[in-house]
XYZ file of C-alpha atoms in Angstrom:
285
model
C 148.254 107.838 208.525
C 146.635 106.311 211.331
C 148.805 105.569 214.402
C 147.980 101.901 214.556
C 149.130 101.604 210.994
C 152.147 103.672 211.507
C 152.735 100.912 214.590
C 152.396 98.048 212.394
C 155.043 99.629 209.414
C 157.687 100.202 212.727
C 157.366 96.615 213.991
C 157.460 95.468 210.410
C 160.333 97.487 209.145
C 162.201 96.337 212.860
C 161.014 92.546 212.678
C 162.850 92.872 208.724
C 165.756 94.494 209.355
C 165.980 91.742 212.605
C 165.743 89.142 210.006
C 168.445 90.685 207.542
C 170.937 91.030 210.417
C 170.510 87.523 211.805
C 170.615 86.130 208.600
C 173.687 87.388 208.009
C 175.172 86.558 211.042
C 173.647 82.818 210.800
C 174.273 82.404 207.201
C 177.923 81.895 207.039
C 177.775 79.935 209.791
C 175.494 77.419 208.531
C 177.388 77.170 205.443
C 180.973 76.763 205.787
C 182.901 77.028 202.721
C 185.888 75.035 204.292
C 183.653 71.994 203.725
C 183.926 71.803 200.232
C 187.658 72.312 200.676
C 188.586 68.736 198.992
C 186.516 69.729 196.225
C 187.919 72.991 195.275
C 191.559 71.154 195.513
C 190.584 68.491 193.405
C 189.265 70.929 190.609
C 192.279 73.383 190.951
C 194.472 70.019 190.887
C 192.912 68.886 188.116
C 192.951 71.794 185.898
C 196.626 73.176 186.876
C 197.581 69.193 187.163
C 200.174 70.352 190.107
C 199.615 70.168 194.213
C 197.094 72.900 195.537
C 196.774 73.673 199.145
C 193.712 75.897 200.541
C 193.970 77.407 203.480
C 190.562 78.244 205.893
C 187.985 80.346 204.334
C 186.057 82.611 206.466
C 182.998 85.189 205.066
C 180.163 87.096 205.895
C 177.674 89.597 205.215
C 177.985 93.559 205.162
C 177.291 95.562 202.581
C 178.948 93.126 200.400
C 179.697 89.565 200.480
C 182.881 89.454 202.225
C 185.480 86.614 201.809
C 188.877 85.566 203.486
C 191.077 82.831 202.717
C 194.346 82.178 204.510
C 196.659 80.888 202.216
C 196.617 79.134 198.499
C 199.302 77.484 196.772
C 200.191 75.710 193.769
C 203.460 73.355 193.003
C 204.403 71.292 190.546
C 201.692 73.305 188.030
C 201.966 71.652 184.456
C 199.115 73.975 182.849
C 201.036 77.340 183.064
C 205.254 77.562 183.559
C 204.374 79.275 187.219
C 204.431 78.319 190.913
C 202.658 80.273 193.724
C 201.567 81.390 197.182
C 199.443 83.356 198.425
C 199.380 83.655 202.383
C 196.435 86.320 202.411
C 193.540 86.505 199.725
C 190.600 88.732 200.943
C 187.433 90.355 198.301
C 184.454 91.866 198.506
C 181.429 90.382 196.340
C 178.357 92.667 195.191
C 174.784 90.703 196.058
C 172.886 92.882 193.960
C 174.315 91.219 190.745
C 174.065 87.540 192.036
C 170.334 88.031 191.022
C 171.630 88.053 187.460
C 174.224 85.350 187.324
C 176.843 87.903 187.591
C 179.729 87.335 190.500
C 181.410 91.220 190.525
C 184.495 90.857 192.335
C 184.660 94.925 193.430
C 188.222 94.105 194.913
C 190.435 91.655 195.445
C 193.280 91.807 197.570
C 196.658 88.834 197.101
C 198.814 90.012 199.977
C 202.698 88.917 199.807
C 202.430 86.479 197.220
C 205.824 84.220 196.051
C 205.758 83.744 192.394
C 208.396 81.500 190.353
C 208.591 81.518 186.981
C 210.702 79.075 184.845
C 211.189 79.317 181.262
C 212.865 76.134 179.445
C 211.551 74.232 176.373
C 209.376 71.608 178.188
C 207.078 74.091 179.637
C 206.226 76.562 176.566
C 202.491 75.382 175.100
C 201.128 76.848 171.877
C 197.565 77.632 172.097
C 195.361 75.431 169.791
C 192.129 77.257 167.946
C 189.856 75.561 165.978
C 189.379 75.886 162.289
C 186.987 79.146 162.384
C 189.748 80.590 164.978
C 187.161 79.981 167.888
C 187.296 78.109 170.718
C 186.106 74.711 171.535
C 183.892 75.387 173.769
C 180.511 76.871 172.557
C 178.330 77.334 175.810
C 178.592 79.860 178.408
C 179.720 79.142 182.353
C 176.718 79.460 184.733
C 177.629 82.606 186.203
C 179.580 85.648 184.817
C 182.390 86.380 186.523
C 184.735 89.734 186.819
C 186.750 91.212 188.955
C 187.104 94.968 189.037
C 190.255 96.045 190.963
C 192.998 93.437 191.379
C 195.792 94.201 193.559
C 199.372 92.384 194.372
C 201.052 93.989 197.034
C 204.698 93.060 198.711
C 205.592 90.020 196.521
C 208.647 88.033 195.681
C 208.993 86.861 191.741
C 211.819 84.556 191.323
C 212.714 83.546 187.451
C 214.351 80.512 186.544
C 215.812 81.136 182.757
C 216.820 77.595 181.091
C 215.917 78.856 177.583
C 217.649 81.818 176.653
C 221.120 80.324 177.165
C 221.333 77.181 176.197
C 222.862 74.771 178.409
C 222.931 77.461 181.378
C 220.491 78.198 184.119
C 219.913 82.157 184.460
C 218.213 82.551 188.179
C 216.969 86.265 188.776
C 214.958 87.177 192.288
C 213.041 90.377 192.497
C 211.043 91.759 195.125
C 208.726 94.487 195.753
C 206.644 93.335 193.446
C 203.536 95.107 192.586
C 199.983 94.370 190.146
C 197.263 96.491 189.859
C 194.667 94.998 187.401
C 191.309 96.363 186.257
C 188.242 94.853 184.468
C 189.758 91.094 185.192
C 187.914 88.358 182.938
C 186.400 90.949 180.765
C 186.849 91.547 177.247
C 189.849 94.160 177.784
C 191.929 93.536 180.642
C 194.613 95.982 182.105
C 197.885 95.472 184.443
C 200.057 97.665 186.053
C 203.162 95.870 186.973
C 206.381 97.203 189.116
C 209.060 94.991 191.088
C 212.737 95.700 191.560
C 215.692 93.342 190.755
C 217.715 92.007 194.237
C 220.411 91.234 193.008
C 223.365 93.692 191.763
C 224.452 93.853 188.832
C 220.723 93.431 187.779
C 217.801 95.161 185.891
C 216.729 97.411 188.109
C 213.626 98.826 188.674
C 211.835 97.437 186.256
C 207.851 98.961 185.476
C 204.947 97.941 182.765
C 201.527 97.502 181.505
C 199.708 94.442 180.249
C 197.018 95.196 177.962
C 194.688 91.447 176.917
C 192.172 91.640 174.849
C 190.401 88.722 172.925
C 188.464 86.618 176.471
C 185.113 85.816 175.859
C 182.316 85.416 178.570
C 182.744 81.314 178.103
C 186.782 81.694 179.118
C 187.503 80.964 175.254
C 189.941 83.426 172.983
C 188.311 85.597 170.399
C 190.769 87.042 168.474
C 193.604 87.589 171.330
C 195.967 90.428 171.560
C 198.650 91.050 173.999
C 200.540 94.366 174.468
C 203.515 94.669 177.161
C 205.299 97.482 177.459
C 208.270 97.858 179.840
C 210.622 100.288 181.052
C 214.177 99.559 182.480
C 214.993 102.927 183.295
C 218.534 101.673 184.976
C 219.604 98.226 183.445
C 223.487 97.137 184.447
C 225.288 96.523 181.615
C 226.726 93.254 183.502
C 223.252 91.874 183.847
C 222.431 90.904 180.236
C 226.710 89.927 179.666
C 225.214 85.939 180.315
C 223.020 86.263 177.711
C 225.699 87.329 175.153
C 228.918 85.126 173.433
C 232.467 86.383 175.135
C 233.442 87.243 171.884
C 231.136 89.447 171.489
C 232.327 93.442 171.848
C 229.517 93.935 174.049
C 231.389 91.970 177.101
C 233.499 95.143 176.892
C 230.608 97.277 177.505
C 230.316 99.148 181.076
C 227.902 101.053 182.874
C 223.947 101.622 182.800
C 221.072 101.663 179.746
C 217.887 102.484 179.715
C 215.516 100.406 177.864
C 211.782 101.123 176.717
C 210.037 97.908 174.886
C 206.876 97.384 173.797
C 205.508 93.893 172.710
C 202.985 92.936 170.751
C 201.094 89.578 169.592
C 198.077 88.007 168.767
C 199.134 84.397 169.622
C 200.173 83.223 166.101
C 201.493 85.049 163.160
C 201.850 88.517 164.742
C 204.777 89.387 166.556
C 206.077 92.755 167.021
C 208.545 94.098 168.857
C 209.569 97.858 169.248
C 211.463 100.135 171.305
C 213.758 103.067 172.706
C 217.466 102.087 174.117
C 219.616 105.110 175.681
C 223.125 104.672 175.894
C 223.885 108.134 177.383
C 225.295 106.056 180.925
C 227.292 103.184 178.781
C 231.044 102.994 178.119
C 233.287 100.693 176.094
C 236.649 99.697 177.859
């Protein structure tokens, strides 16, 4: 090759790489994500139907698209029996598959989230199918979405109980909380789950796996099917005493159990529960 040509393939190769650098340096900065900020409320208000706050968004350009947003909550949520926040969210985006309508989360990172949880008869929603066992919605979103690796790290779960007793308010706090999740929004999701109870007497550490299966690419269920299985490998005896009559022989019971449980359902007719209970550590006084 010809040293002028070999000149002109330098400068070129240096004027793109130039370009690709200042673009992404320019890029983010010419659109700011924080301006659309009342828009992404309103939709997250309108679908959860509680008060959302969003917190500044910063991202950039790497290797990846990168993203940072400081701070999301949600109160007062009437689609789902859950409050939340999130003071840290951070991912990484692949560009590659943007070409082909397909946002790949490769990790997403919820740092020291605060989760409650209440459970009482106003808030539990039965899912409605349609006569085939479909969806309503036929058509697919714009863009599909999935997020590889999801992890929780260094949360707080509180649970407020108004439905297993009736007439009595069970409040458990755990912390330590944990979530790994792979393949999120995909057919077949996993969770690893881990969190410790605060309180003493309590359950424990307490450890499982979510397995869902049944989401579609247009966010609709296709024959769903939910496993959770849990082990209590050091449960109190005192802890589940609220849950049980004072008549009952079990108030007499002392010690520790340890309980493996596995779960499983399809969202109607199926139902199944089955387990492993060791009473090695438990006496009766």
């Amino acid at each position: 090759m010809k040293p002028h040509r070999k000149k002109i393939i330098v400068i070129s190769l240096t004027f793109l790489a130039a370009l690709i650098v200042a673009a992404a340096l320019l890029i983010p900065r010419i659109l700011d994500l924080n301006r659309y900020n009342g828009l992404i409320v309103s939709s997250l208000e309108k679908a959860l139907g509680g008060k959302v706050r969003l917190g500044h968004i910063r991202w950039g350009i790497s290797e990846d698209i990168w993203i940072e947003i400081d701070g999301l909550s949600v109160v007062g949520n009437t689609a789902f029996p859950v409050d939340f926040e999130i003071p840290h969210i951070s991912g990484d985006v692949s560009i590659i598959p943007l070409l082909w309508k397909k946002i790949i989360i490769e990790e997403l990172l919820l740092k020291q989230p605060r989760v409650v949880v209440w459970l009482d008869g106003e808030s539990q929603e039965e899912i409605v199918s349609s006569p085939d066992g479909k969806e309503f919605s036929d058509s697919e979103p714009m863009f599909e979405v999935m997020i590889e690796d999801l992890y929780l790290t260094e949360g707080r779960a509180t649970l407020e109980d108004s439905l297993s007793v009736p007439g009595q308010k069970i409040v458990r706090n755990f912390r330590d909380a944990s979530l790994e999740g792979f393949d999120i929004l995909s057919p077949k999701m996993v969770f690893q789950v881990s969190m410790i109870d605060e309180v003493e007497p309590g359950l424990g550490a307490i450890k499982g796996k979510v397995t869902f299966e049944g989401l579609t690419k247009a966010f609709d269920l296709e024959n769903p099917k939910l496993i959770i299985e849990t082990k209590l490998p050091s449960l109190n005896v005192d802890a589940i005493k609220s849950y049980l009559k004072e008549i009952s022989p079990a108030a007499n019971l002392d010690g520790r159990l340890s309980l493996d449980i596995t779960c499983e359902s399809d969202f109607g007719d199926l139902l199944n529960f089955d387990g492993v209970l060791d009473l090695a550590n438990v006496i009766y006084t």
